[in-house]
Short mmCIF file of C-alpha atoms and ligand atoms in Angstrom, two decimals:
data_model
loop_
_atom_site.label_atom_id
_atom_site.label_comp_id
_atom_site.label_asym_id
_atom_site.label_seq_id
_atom_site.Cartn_x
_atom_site.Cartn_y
_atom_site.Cartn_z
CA UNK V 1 0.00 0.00 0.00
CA UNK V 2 1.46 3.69 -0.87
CA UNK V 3 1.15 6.17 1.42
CA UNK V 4 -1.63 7.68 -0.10
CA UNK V 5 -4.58 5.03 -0.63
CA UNK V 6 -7.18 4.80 1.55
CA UNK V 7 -6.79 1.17 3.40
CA UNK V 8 -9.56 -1.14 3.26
CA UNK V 9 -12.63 -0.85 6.06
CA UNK V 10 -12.45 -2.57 9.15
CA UNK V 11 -14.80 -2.67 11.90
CA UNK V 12 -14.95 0.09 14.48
CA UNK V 13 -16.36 0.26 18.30
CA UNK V 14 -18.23 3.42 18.38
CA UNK V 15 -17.64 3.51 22.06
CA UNK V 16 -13.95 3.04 22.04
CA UNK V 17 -14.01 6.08 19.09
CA UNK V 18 -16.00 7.91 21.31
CA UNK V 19 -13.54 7.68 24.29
CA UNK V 20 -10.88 8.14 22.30
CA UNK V 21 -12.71 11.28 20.85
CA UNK V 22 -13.38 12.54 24.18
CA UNK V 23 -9.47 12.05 25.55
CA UNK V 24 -8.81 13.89 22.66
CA UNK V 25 -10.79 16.98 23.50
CA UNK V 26 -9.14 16.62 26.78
CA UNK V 27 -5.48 16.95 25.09
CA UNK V 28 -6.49 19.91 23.36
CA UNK V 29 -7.52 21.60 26.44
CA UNK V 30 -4.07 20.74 27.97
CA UNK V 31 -2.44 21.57 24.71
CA UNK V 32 -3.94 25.52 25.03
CA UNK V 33 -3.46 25.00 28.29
CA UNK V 34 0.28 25.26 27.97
CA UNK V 35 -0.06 29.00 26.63
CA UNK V 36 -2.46 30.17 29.51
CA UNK V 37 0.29 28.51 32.07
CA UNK V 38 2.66 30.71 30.51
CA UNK V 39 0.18 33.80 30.53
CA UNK V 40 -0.71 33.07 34.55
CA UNK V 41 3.10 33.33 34.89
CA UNK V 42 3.82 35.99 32.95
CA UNK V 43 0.86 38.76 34.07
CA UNK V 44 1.43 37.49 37.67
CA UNK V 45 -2.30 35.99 37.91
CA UNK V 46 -0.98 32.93 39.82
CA UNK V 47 1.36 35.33 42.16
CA UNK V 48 -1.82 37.20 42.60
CA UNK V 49 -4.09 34.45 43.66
CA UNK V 50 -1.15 33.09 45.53
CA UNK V 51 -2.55 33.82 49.55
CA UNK V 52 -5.35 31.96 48.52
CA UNK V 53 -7.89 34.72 48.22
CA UNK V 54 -11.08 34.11 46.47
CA UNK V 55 -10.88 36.19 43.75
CA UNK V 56 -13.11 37.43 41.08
CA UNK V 57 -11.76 37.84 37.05
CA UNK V 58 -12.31 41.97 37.90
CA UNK V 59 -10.22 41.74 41.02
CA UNK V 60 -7.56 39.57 39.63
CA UNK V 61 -7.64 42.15 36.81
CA UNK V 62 -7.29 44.98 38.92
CA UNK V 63 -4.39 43.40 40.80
CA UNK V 64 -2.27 42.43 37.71
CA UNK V 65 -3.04 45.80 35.56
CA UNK V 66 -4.74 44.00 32.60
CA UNK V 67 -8.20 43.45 31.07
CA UNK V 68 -10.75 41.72 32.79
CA UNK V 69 -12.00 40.10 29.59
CA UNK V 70 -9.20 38.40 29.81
CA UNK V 71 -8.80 37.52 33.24
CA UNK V 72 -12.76 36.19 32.97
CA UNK V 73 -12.05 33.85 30.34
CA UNK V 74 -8.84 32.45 31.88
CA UNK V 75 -9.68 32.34 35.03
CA UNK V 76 -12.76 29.92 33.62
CA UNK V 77 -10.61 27.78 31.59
CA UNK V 78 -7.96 27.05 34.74
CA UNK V 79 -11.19 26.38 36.94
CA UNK V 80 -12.19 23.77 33.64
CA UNK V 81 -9.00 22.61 34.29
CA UNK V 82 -8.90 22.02 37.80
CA UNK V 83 -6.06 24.49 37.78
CA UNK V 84 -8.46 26.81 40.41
CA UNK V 85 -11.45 26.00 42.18
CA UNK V 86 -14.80 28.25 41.84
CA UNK V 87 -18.09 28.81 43.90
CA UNK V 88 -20.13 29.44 41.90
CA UNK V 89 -22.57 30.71 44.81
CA UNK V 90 -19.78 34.03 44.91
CA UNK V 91 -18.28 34.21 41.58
CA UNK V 92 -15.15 33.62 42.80
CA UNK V 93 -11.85 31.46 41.88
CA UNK V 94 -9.37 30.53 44.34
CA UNK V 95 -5.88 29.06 43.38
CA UNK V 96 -4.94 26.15 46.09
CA UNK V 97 -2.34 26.09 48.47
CA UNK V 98 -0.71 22.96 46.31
CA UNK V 99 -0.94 25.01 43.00
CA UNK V 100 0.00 28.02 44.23
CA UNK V 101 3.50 26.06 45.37
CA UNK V 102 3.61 24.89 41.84
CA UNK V 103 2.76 27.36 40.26
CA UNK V 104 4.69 30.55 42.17
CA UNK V 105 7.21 28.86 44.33
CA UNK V 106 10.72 29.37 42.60
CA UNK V 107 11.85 27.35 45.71
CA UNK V 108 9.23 24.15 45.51
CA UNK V 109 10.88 21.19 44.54
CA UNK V 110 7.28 20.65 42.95
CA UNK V 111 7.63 24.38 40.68
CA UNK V 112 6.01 23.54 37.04
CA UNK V 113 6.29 27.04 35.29
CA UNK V 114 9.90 26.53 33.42
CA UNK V 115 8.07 22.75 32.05
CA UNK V 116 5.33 24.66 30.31
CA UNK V 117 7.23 27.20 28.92
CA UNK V 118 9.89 25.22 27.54
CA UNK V 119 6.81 23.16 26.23
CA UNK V 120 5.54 26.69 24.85
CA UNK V 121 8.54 27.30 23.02
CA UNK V 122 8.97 24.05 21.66
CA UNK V 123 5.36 23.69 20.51
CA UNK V 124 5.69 27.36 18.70
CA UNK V 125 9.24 25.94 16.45
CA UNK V 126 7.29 22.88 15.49
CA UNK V 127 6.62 23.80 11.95
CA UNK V 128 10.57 24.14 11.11
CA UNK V 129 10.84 20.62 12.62
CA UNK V 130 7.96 19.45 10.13
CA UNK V 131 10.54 20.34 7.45
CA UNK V 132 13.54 18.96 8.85
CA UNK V 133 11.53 15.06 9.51
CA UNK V 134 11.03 15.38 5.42
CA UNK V 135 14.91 16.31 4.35
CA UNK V 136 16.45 14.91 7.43
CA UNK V 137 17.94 18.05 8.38
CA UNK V 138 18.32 19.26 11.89
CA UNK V 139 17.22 22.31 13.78
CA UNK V 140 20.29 23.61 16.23
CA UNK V 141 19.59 24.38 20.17
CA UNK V 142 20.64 27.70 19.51
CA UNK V 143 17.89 28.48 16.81
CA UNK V 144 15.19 28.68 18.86
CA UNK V 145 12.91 30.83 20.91
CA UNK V 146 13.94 31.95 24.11
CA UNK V 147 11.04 30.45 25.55
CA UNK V 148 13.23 27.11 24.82
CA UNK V 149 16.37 29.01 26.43
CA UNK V 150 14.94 30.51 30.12
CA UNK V 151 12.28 27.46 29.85
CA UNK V 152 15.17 24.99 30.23
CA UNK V 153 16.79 26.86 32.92
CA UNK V 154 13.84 26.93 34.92
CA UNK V 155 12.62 23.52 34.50
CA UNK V 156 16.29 21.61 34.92
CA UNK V 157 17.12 24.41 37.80
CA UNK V 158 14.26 23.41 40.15
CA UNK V 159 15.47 19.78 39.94
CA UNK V 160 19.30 20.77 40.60
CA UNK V 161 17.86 22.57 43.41
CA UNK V 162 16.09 19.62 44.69
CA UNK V 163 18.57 17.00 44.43
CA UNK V 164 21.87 17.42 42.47
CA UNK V 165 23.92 18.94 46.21
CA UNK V 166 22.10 16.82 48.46
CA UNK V 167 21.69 13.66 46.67
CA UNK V 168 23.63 13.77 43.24
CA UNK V 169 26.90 14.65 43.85
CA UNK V 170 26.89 12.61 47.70
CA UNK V 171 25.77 9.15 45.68
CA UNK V 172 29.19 9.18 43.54
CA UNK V 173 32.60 7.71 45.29
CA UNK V 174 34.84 10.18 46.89
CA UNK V 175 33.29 13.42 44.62
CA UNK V 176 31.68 15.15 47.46
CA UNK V 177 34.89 14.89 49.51
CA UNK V 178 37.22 16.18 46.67
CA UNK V 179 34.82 18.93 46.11
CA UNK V 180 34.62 19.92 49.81
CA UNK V 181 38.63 20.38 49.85
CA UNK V 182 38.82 22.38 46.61
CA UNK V 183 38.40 20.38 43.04
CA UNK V 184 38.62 21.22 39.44
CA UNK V 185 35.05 21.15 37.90
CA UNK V 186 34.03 20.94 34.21
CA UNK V 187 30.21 21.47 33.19
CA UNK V 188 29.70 20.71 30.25
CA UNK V 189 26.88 22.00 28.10
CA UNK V 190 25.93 23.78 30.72
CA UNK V 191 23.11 26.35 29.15
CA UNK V 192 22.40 29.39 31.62
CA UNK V 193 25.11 27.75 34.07
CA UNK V 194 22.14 26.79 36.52
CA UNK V 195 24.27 23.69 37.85
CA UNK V 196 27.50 25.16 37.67
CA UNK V 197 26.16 28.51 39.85
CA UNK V 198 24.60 26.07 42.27
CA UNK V 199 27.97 23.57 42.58
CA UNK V 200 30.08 26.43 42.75
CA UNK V 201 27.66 28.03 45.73
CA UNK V 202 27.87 24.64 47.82
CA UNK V 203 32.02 23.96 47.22
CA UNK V 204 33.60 27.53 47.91
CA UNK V 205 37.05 26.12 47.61
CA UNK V 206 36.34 24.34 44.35
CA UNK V 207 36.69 25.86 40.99
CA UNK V 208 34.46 25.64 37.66
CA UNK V 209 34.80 26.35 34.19
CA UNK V 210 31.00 25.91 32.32
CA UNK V 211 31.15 25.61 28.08
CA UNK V 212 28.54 25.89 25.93
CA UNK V 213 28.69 25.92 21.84
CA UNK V 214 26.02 28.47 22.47
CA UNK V 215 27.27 31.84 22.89
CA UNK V 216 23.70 33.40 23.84
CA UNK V 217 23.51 31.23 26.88
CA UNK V 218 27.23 31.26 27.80
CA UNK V 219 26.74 35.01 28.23
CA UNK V 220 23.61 34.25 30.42
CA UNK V 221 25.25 32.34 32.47
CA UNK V 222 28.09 34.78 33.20
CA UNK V 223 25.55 37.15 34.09
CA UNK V 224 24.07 34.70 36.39
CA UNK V 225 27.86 33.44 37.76
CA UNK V 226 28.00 37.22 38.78
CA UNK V 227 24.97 38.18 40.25
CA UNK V 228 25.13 34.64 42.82
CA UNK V 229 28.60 36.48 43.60
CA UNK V 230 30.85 33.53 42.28
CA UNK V 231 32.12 34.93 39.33
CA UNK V 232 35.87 34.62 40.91
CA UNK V 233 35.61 31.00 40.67
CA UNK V 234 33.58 30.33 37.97
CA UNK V 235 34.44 31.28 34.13
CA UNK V 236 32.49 29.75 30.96
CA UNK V 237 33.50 29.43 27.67
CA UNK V 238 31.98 29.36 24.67
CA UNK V 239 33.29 25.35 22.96
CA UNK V 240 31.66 22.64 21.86
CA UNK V 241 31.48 19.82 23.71
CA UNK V 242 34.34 17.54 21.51
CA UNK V 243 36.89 20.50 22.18
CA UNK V 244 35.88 22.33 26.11
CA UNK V 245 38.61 23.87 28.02
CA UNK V 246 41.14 22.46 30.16
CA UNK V 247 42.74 19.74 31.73
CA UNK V 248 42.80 17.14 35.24
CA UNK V 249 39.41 17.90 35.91
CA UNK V 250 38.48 16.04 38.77
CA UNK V 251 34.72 16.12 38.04
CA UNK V 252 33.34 16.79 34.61
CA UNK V 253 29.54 16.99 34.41
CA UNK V 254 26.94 16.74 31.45
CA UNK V 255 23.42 17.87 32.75
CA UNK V 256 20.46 16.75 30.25
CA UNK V 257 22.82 17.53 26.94
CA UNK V 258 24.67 14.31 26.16
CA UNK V 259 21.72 13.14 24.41
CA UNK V 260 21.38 16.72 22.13
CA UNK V 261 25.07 16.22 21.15
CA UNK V 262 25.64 15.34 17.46
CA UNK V 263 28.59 13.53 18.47
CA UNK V 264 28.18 11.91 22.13
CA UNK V 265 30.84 9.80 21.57
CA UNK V 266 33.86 12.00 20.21
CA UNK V 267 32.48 14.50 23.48
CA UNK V 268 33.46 11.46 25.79
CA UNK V 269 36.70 10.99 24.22
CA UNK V 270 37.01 14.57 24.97
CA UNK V 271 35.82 14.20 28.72
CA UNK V 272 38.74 10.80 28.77
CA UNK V 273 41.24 13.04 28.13
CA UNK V 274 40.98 16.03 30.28
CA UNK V 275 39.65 13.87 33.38
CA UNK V 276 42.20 13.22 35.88
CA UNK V 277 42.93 9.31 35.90
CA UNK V 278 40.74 9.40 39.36
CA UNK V 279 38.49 11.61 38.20
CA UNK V 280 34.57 10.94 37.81
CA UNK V 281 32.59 12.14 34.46
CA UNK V 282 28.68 12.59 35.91
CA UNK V 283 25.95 12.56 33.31
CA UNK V 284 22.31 13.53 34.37
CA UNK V 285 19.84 12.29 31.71
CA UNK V 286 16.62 12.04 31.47
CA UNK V 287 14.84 9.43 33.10
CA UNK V 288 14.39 6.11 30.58
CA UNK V 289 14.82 2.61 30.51
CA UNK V 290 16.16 1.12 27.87
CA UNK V 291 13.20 -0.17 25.64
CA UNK V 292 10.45 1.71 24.83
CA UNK V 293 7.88 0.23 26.59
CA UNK V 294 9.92 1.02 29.40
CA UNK V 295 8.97 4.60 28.42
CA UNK V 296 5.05 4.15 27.57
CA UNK V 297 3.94 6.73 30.76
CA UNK V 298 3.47 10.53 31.14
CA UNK V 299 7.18 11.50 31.87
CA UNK V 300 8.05 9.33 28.80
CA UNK V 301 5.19 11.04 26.51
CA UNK V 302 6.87 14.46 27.64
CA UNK V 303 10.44 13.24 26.99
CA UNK V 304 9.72 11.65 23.48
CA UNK V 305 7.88 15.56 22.53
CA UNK V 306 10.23 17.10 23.16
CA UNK V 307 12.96 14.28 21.92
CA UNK V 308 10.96 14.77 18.38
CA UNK V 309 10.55 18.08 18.48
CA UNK V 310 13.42 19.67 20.18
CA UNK V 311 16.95 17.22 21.04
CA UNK V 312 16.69 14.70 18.17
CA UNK V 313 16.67 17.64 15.75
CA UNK V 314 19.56 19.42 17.56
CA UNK V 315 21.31 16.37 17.29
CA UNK V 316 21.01 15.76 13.67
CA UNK V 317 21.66 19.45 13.23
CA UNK V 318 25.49 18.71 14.19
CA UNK V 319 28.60 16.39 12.66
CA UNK V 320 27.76 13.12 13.37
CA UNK V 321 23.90 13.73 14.16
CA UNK V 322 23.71 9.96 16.22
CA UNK V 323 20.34 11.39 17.53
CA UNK V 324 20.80 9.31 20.38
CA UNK V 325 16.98 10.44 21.63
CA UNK V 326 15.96 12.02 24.99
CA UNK V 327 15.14 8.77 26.14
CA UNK V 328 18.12 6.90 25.26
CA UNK V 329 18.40 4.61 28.23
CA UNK V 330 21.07 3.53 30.14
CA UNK V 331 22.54 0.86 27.97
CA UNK V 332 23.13 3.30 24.77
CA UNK V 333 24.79 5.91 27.58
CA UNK V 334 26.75 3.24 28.64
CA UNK V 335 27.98 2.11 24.57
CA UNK V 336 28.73 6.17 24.30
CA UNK V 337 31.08 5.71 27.45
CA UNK V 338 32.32 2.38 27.04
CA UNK V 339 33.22 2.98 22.77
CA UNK V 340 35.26 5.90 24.30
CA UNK V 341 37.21 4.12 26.61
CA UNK V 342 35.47 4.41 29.78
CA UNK V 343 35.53 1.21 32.21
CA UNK V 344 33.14 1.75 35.13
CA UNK V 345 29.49 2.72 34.79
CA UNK V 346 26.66 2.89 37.43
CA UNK V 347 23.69 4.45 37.53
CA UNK V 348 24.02 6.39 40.94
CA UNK V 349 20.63 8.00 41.64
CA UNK V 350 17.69 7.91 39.98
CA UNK V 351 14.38 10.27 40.01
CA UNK V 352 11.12 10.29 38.46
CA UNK V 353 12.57 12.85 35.80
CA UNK V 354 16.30 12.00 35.79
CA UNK V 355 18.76 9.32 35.49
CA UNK V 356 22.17 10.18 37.33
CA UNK V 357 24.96 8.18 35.75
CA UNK V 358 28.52 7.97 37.46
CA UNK V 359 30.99 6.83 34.40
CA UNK V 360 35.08 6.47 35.49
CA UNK V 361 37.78 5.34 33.80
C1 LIG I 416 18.75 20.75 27.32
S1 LIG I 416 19.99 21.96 27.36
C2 LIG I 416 20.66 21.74 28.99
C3 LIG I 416 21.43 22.93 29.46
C4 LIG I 416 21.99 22.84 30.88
N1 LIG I 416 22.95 21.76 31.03
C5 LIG I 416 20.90 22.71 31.90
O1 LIG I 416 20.82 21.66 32.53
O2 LIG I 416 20.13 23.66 32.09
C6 LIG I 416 21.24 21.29 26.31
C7 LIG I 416 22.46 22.18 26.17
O3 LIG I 416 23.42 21.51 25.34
C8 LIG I 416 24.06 22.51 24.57
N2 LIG I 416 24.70 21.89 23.41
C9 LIG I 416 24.11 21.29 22.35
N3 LIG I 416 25.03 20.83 21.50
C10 LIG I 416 26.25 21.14 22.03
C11 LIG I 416 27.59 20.92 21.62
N4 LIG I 416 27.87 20.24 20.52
N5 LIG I 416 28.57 21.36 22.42
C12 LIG I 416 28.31 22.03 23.57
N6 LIG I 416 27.06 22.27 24.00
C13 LIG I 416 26.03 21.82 23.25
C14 LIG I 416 22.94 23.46 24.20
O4 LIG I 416 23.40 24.71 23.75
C15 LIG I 416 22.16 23.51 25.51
O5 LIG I 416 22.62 24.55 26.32
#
């Protein structure tokens, strides 16, 4: 059969295409949804709501300095959503205590706002991906939106918050040790320099050097490195990850890029040679098993978007383009480290969201 005749009947279960209909409906809510998030953030309406304060759409208007035509409408369609609550007896909407954590707590491990934004940006380059699956081509991290850019940040940041101090870097042999007496620290397509900032804020006597091929968010992250007051022992560079900076790094760590690399495996040749021979190469992924049914569950339907949409193009957009896939799994990371001469590889932590491999000569 081509791919453009019609195939031949077969039978249907009108209630099965009903539910499926109906699910549907529900996935284009969520799908709009991801643009009011954004809008909640970005007026303040969720800051607003944020004591819990029943609220009507002219108060919550009044409060953020915009149009209460449009604070009525979205105000209904996050009380649709179950996003607020409303009594209908007052007119009122009220944002709950565990959305209001979610939704306006920088400091909640729980903090959603960077997810749907990156999602927002994503969703809004899709077209130019539509291209790229016909010719192949790739579409480069640094070509998109800033949306993708501060989205990323924000997302990844609240789970370095969370866990990479406290859990991460303690889970991997001798690291925290080396890093509390003053170590030499590579991060390695490190964005906005979210993880570097916060390493370099828990290990005062420790220095880092962050790279990026992306000089846009190396010059973020300086900015950031500066303002956390750290900038005298922190510098980033602008490299690719097959040529960063430097040499007898003691720790060298890849947070949620090893999988947008065109070439994964000529970066770890990289990382073998300017590791120390007792040094330990950490790579946060994100969370996968190895087959895809492994993967068949919400975080996985997130990761493989976005692996379509955003990382398996920026792969393919660079040499090698292996496209290794957001949810590569631990056995391909491991054929990346072992094919570049790494010995020792153990997943060290895991989390809903990430993977947390320790690799070692
Ligand atoms: C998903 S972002 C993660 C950024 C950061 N590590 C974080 O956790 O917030 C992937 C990063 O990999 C970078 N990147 C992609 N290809 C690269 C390459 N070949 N060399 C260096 N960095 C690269 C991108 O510019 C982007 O900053």
């Amino acid at each position: 059969m081509t791919a453009t005749e019609i195939p031949t009947a077969r039978a249907i279960d009108p209630d099965k295409l009903m539910g499926f209909v109906f699910k549907a409906v529900g996935e284009v809510g969520a799908t709009l949804n991801t643009a009011l998030v954004v809008m909640g953030d970005q007026l303040g309406y969720y800051r607003a709501m944020a004591d819990g304060t029943p609220t009507t759409p002219a108060e919550l208007a009044e409060r953020t300095g915009t149009d209460e035509h449009y604070t009525r409408e979205w105000l209904a369609a996050q009380a649709a959503g179950e996003y607020v609550t409303y009594d209908p007896a007052t007119g009122r909407y009220t944002l709950p205590a565990e959305q209001a954590a979610a939704l306006t707590d920088p400091a909640s491990p729980a903090y959603l706002p960077g997810f749907f934004q990156i999602a927002h940006g994503t969703t809004r380059d899709a077209h130019e991906v539509l291209a790229a699956a016909r010719s192949g081509d790739g579409r480069g991290w640094h070509t998109h939106n800033a949306d993708v850019h501060d989205g990323c940040e924000r997302f990844f940041r609240t789970m370095y918050n969370a866990h990479l101090i406290g859990e991460w870097l303690p889970a991997l042999e001798g690291v925290a040790a080396k890093l509390e007496r003053g170590a030499r620290v590579a991060d390695v397509g490190c964005g906005h320099g979210a993880s570097t900032v916060l390493m370099a804020q828990a290990f005062p006597r420790s220095t880092f050097v962050g790279s990026d091929y992306h000089a846009g968010s190396i010059e973020i992250a300086r900015a950031r490195a500066a303002e956390a007051g750290v900038g005298d022992r922190v510098t980033f560079e602008v490299a690719p990850a097959t040529g960063f900076p430097g040499r007898d790094h003691d720790l060298i760590t890849m947070f949620d890029c090893l999988h947008d690399l065109g070439d994964p495996v000529g970066a770890a040749r990289q990382v073998r040679a300017a590791l120390a021979d007792d040094g330990t190469w950490l790579v946060v992924e994100p969370q996968a098993g190895d087959r895809v049914e492994d993967n068949l569950n919400p975080v996985g339907r997130a990761y493989y978007g976005f692996s379509t949409l955003l990382c398996t193009p920026a792969s393919l957009s660079q040499d090698v383009g292996l496209a290794l896939g957001t949810q590569a799994g631990p056995a391909r990371i491991r054929d990346v480290a072992t094919t570049a001469g790494f010995t020792r590889f153990r997943t060290a932590a895991q989390t809903p969201f990430n993977n947390v491999f320790e690799i070692r000569p």
